[in-house]
Coordinates of C-alpha atoms in Angstrom, one line a residue:
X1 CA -31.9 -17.7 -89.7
X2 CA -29.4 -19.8 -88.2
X3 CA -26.2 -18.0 -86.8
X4 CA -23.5 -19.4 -84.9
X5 CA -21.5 -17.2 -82.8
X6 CA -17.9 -18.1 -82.2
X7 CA -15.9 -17.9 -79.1
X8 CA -18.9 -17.2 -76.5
X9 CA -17.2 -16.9 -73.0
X10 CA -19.9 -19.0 -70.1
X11 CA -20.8 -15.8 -68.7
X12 CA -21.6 -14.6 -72.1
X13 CA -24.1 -17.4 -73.2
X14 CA -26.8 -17.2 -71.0
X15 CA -27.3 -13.2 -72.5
X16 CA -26.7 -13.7 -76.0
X17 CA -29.3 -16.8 -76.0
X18 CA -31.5 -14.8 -74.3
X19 CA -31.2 -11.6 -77.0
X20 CA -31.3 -14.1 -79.7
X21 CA -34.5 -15.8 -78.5
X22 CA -37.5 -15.7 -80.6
X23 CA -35.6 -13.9 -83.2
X24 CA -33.0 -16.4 -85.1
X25 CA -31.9 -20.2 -84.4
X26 CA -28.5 -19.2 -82.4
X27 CA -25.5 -22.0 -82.1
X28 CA -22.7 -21.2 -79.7
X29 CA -19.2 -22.2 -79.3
X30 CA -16.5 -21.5 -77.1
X31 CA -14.1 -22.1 -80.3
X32 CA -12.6 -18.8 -81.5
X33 CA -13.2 -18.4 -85.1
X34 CA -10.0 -18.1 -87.3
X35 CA -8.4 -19.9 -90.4
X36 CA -8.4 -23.5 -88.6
X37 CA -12.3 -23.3 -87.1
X38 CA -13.7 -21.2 -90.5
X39 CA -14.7 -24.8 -92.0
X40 CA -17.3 -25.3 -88.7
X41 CA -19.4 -22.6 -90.6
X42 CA -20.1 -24.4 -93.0
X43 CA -23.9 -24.0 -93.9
X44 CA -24.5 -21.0 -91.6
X45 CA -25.1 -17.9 -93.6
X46 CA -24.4 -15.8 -90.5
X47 CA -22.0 -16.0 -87.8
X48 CA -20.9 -13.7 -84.9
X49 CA -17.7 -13.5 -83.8
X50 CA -15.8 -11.8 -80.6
X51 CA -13.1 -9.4 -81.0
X52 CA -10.0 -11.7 -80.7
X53 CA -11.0 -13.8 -84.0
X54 CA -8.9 -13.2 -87.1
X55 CA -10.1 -12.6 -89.8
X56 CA -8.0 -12.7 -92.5
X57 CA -8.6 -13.1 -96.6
X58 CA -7.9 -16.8 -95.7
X59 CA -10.5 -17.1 -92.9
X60 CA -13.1 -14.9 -94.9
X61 CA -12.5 -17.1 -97.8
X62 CA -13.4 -20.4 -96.1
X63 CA -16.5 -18.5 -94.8
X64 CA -17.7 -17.4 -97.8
X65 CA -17.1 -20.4 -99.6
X66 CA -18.8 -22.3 -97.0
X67 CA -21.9 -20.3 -97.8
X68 CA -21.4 -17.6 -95.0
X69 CA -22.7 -14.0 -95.9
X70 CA -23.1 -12.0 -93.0
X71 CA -20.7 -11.5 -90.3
X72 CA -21.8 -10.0 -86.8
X73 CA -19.1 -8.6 -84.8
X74 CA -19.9 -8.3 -81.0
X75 CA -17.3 -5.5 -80.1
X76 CA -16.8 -2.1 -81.6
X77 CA -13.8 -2.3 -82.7
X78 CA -12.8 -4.1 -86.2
X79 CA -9.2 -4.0 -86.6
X80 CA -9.1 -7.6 -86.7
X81 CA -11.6 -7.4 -89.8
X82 CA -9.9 -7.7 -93.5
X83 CA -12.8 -5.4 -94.9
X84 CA -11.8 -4.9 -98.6
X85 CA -11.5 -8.5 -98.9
X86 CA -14.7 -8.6 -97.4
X87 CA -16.3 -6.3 -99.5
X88 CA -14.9 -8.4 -102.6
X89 CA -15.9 -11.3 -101.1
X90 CA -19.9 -9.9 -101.1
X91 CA -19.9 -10.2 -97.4
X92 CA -21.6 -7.9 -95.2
X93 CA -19.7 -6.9 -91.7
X94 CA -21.7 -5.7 -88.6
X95 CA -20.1 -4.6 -85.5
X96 CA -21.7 -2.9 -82.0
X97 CA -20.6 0.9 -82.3
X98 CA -21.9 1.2 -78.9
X99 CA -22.4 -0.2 -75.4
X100 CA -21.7 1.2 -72.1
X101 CA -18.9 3.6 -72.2
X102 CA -19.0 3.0 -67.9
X103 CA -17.7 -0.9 -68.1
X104 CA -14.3 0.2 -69.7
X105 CA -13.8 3.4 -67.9
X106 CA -14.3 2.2 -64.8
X107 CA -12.2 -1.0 -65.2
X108 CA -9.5 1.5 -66.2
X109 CA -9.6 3.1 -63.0
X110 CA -9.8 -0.1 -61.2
X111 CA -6.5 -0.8 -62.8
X112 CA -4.7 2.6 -62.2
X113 CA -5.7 2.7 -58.5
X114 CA -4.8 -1.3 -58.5
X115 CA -1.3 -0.7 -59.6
X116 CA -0.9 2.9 -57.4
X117 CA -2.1 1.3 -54.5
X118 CA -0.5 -2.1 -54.8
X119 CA -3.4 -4.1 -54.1
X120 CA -2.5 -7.3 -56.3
X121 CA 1.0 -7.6 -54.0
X122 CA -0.8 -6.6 -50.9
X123 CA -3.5 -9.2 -51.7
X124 CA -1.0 -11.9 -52.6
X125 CA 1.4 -11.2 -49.4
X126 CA -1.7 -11.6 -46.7
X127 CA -2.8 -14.7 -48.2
X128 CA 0.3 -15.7 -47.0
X129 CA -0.5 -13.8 -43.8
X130 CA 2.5 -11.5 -44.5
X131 CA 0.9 -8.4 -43.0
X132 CA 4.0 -6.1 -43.6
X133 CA 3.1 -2.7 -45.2
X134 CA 6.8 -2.3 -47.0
X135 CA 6.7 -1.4 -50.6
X136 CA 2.5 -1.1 -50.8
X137 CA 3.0 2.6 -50.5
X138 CA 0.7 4.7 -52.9
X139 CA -0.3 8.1 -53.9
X140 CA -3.1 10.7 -53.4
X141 CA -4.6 11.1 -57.0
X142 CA -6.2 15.2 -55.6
X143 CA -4.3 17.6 -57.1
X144 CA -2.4 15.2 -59.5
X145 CA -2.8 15.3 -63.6
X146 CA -4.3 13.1 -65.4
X147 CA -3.6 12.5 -69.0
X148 CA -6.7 11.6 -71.6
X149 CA -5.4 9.7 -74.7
X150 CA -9.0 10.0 -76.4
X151 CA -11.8 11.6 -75.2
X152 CA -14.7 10.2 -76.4
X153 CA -17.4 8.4 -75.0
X154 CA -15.2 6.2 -72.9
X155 CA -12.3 9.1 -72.1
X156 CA -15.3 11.7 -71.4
X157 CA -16.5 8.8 -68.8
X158 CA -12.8 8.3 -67.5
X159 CA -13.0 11.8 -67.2
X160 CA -15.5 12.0 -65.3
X161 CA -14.2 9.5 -62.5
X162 CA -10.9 12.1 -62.4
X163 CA -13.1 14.8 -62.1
X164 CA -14.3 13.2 -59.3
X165 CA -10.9 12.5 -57.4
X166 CA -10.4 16.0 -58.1
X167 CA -7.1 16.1 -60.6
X168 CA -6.0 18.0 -62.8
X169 CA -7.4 17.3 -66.1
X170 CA -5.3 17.2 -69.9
X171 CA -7.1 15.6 -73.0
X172 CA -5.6 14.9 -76.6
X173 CA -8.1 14.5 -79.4
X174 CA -8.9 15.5 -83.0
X175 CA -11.6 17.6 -81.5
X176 CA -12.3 18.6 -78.3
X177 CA -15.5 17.1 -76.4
X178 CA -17.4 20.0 -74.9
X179 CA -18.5 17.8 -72.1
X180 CA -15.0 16.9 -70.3
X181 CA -14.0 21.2 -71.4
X182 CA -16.9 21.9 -69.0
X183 CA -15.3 19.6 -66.3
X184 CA -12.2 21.8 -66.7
X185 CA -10.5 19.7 -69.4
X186 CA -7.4 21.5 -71.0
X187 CA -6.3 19.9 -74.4
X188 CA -2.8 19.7 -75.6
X189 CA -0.2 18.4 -77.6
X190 CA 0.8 14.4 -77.5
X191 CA 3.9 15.7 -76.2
X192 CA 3.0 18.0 -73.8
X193 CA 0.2 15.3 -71.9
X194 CA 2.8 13.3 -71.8
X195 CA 5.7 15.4 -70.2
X196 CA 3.4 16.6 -67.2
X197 CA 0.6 13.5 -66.8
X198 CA 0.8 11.7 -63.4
X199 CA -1.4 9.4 -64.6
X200 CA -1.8 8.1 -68.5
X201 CA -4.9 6.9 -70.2
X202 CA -5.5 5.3 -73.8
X203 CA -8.8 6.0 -75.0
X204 CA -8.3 6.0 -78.7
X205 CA -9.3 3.4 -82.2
X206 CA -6.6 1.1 -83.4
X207 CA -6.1 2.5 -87.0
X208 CA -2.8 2.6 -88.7
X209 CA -2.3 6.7 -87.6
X210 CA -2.3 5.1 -83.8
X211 CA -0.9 1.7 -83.8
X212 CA 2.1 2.5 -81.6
X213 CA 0.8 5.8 -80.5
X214 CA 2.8 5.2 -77.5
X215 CA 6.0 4.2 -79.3
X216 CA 9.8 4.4 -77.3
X217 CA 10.0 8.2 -78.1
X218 CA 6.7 8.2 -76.2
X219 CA 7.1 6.3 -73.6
X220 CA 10.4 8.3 -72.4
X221 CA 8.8 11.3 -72.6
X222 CA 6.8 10.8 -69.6
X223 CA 7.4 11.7 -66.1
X224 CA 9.4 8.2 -64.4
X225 CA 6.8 8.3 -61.8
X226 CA 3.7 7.9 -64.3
X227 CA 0.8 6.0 -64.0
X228 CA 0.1 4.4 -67.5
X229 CA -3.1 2.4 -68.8
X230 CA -4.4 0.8 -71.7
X231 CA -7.9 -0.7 -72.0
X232 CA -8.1 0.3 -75.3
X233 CA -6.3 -1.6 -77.8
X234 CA -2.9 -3.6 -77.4
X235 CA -1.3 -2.0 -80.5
X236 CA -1.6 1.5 -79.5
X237 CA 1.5 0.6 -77.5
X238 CA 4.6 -0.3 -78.5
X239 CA 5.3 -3.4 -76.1
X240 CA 9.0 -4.1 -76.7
X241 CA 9.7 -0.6 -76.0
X242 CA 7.9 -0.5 -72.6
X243 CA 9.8 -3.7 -71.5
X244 CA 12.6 -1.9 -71.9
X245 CA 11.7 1.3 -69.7
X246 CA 10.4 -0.7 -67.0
X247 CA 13.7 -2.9 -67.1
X248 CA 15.3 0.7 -66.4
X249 CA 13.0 1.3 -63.2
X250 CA 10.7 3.8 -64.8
X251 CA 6.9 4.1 -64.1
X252 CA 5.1 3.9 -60.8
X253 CA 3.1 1.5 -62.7
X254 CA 1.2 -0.1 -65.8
X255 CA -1.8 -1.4 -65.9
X256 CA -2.8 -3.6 -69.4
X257 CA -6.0 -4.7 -69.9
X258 CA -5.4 -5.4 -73.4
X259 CA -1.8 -6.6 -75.4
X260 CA -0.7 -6.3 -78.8
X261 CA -0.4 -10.0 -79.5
X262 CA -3.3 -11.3 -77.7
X263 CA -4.8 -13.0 -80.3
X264 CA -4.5 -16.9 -79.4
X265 CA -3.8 -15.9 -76.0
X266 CA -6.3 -14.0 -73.9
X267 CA -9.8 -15.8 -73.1
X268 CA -7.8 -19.1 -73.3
X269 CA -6.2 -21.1 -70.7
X270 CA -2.9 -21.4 -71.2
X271 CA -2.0 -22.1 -67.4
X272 CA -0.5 -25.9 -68.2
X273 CA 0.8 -25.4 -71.3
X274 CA 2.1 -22.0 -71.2
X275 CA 3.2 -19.3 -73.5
X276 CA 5.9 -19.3 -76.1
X277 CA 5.3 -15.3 -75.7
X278 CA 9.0 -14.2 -74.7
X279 CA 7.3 -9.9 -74.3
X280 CA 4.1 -11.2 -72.1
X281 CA 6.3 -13.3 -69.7
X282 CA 8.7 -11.0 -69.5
X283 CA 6.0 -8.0 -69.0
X284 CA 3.8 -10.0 -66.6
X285 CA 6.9 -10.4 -64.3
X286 CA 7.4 -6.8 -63.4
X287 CA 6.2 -6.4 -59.8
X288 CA 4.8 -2.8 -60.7
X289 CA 2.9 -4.0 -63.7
X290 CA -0.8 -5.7 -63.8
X291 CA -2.3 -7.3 -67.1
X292 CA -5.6 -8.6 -67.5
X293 CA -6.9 -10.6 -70.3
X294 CA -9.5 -7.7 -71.9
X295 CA -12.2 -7.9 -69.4
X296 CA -13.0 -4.2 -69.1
X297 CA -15.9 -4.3 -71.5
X298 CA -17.2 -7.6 -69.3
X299 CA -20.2 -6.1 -67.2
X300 CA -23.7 -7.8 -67.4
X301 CA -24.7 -4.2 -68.4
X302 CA -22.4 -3.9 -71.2
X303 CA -22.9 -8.0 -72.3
X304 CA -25.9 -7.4 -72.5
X305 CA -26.1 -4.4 -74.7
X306 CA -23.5 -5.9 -77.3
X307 CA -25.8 -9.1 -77.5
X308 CA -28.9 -7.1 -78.2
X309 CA -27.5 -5.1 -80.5
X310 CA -25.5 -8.1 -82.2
X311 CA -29.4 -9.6 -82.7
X312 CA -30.7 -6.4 -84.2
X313 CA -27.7 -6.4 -86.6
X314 CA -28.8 -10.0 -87.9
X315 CA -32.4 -8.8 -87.7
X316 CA -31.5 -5.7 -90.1
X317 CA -29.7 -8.3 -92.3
X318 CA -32.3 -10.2 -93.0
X319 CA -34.6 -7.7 -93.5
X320 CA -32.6 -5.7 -96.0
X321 CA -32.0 -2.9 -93.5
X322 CA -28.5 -1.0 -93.6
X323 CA -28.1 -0.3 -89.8
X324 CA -25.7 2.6 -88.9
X325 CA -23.5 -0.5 -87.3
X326 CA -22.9 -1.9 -91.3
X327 CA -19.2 -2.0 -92.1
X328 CA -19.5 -3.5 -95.3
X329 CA -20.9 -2.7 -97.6
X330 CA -19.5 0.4 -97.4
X331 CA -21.8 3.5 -97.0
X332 CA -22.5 5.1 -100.5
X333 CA -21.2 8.6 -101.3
X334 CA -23.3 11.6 -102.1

C-alpha cells in the first residue's frame, strides 16, 4: 500500500523509512496535513499524520473524497482527531497508545531543573562572557513536594525521577497506581496538590473534563514559589490566566513544552516572519519561563517505537486486523 505521512520532521525520516521498509510504499513530506494540504492525498488510501495536524470534518472530508481510508496517527494522543465525523465518513483512525513513557518524563525534569536552576539565562549571559552569578540562584529539590497531575505511565516514570531526588511525593488521579504508592506516593485532592506542591507536573489526556485543568482558580491556588510543568498537552492550561500570574511575580518558574495554540506554530520556523500570537510572545518573554516546541517525546528510542508501531497499524489495516491502537471504528459493545 502506498501511504504518505505528513509533517515528518528530518530527524524523523530516516526511522520511519526504515520501519516502513519492506512492508508498504512510504511518501514523506515535511508539509503538515490540514484543510489547505488534504488535496495532496489524493490517491493515497492511507496517510500518517503527526500530532499537530487538524483534522477537522473539512480536512477529513477532502481526504475521504480524495480516496483516503485509513488514517495513522503517530502520537497517542487524538484530540486533534474529529472521530464522529470520521466514523461517518467510513474512515478508520489508528494512533500509538504507547512508546517510551522515559522520553517525556525525563524531558519534564529537564525543564523543571532548567527553569529552578536558571540554566537558559546562565547559558545565555556567558556566551556573552558575563560570568556573574546574580539572579541564577536555585533550589535543593530533597525534602521538597512534588505534585503528580496524572500518574500513569509517564507520571509513574516522573515519579520515579522524584523519588530519586528524594521529595516528597503527592499524586492526583482517577485511581491510584500501586507502583508510585509503593514509592511513598500519597494521593489527594486537585486542591490540596496544589496548595502544598513545590513543584507541579501535568501528566494527564486532553479530554473536555481537563482542558483547562489548570484554569485561574487553579493556578492561584498554588504556593507563589511553585515550580510548574506541562509536557502534556497545551490545553490543560489555561494560558491567558498564567500570563496574568506571572505578570504579578508569582511562580519560581514554568516550563512548557507544549501550548494551547500550537497548531501552525510549533515544528515551523517562524523566526523571519514571526508570530501574530499576542499570549506566546508575551509568555516567551518572561525571564522565569522556558517553552519548547513539544520535543519531549523526541528520543531516537521513542521515534523509533511510534514509527514501528505506526507500520504495524497500516499492516493490521490491510489485513483486516482491529489492533487495540484502532480509534475508529469504534470498539463493539458486548
Amino acid at each position: 500500500m502506498e501511504v504518505l505521512a505528513f509533517g515528518v520532521q528530518a530527524d524523523e525520516r530516516p526511522l520511519i523509512e526504515e520501519a516502513f521498509s519492506g512492508r508498504h510504499e512510504l511518501h514523506c513530506t515535511d508539509v503538515f496535513l490540514g484543510a489547505d494540504t488534504a488535496p495532496m492525498a489524493a490517491g493515497y488510501e492511507a496517510v500518517s499524520t503527526s500530532v499537530n495536524a487538524r483534522l477537522d470534518a473539512r480536512v477529513l472530508q477532502t481526504l475521504a473524497v480524495g480516496g483516503t481510508s485509513m488514517i495513522a496517527q503517530r502520537s497517542t494522543g487524538f484530540n486533534n482527531i474529529d472521530l464522529d465525523v470520521a466514523e461517518r465518513l467510513g474512515l478508520t483512525v489508528a494512533r500509538v497508545s504507547y512508546y517510551s513513557p522515559y522520553s517525556v518524563a525525563e524531558f519534564a525534569w529537564t525543564l523543571a531543573m532548567a527553569v529552578n536552576r536558571r540554566i537558559v539565562r546562565a547559558g545565555n549571559r556567558t556566551r556573552d562572557f558575563d560570568f556573574r552569578l546574580d539572579g541564577l540562584m536555585g533550589r535543593d529539590l530533597r525534602g521538597r513536594t512534588v505534585g503528580v497531575l496524572g500518574t500513569g505511565k509517564i507520571g509513574e516514570a516522573f515519579t520515579r525521577i522524584a523519588h530519586g531526588f528524594g521529595m516528597r511525593l503527592l499524586g492526583w488521579d482517577i485511581a491510584p497506581n500501586p507502583a508510585c504508592e509503593a514509592l511513598g506516593m500519597e494521593y489527594a485532592t486537585k486542591e490540596e496538590l496544589l496548595a502544598e506542591a513545590d513543584v507541579v507536573s501535568l501528566h494527564v489526556p486532553l479530554v473536555p473534563a481537563t482542558h483547562h485543568l489548570l484554569d485561574a482558580a487553579a493556578l492561584r491556588a498554588m504556593k507563589d514559589d511553585a515550580i510548574l510543568v506541562n509536557s502534556s498537552r497545551g490545553g490543560l492550561i489555561d494560558t491567558d490566566a498564567l500570563v496574568d500570574e506571572l505578570r504579578r511575580g508569582r511562580f519560581s518558574g514554568v516550563g512548557l513544552d507544549v501550548y494551547e495554540a500550537e497548531a501552525g506554530l510549533f515544528f515551523l520556523d517562524k523566526s523571519v516572519e514571526g508570530i501574530d500570537d499576542d499570549t506566546l510572545a508575551r509568555l516567551v518573554t518572561f525571564p522565569r519561563v522556558v517553552v519548547t516546541s513539544h520535543q519531549a517525546y523526541y528520543t531516537r528510542e521513542a521515534v523509533t517505537q511510534i514509527a514501528e508501531t505506526t507500520a504495524r497499524n497500516v499492516d493490521d489495516y490491510v489485513a483486516g486486523r482491529r489492533g487495540e491502537n484502532v480509534l475508529v471504528p469504534a470498539a463493539p459493545t458486548a
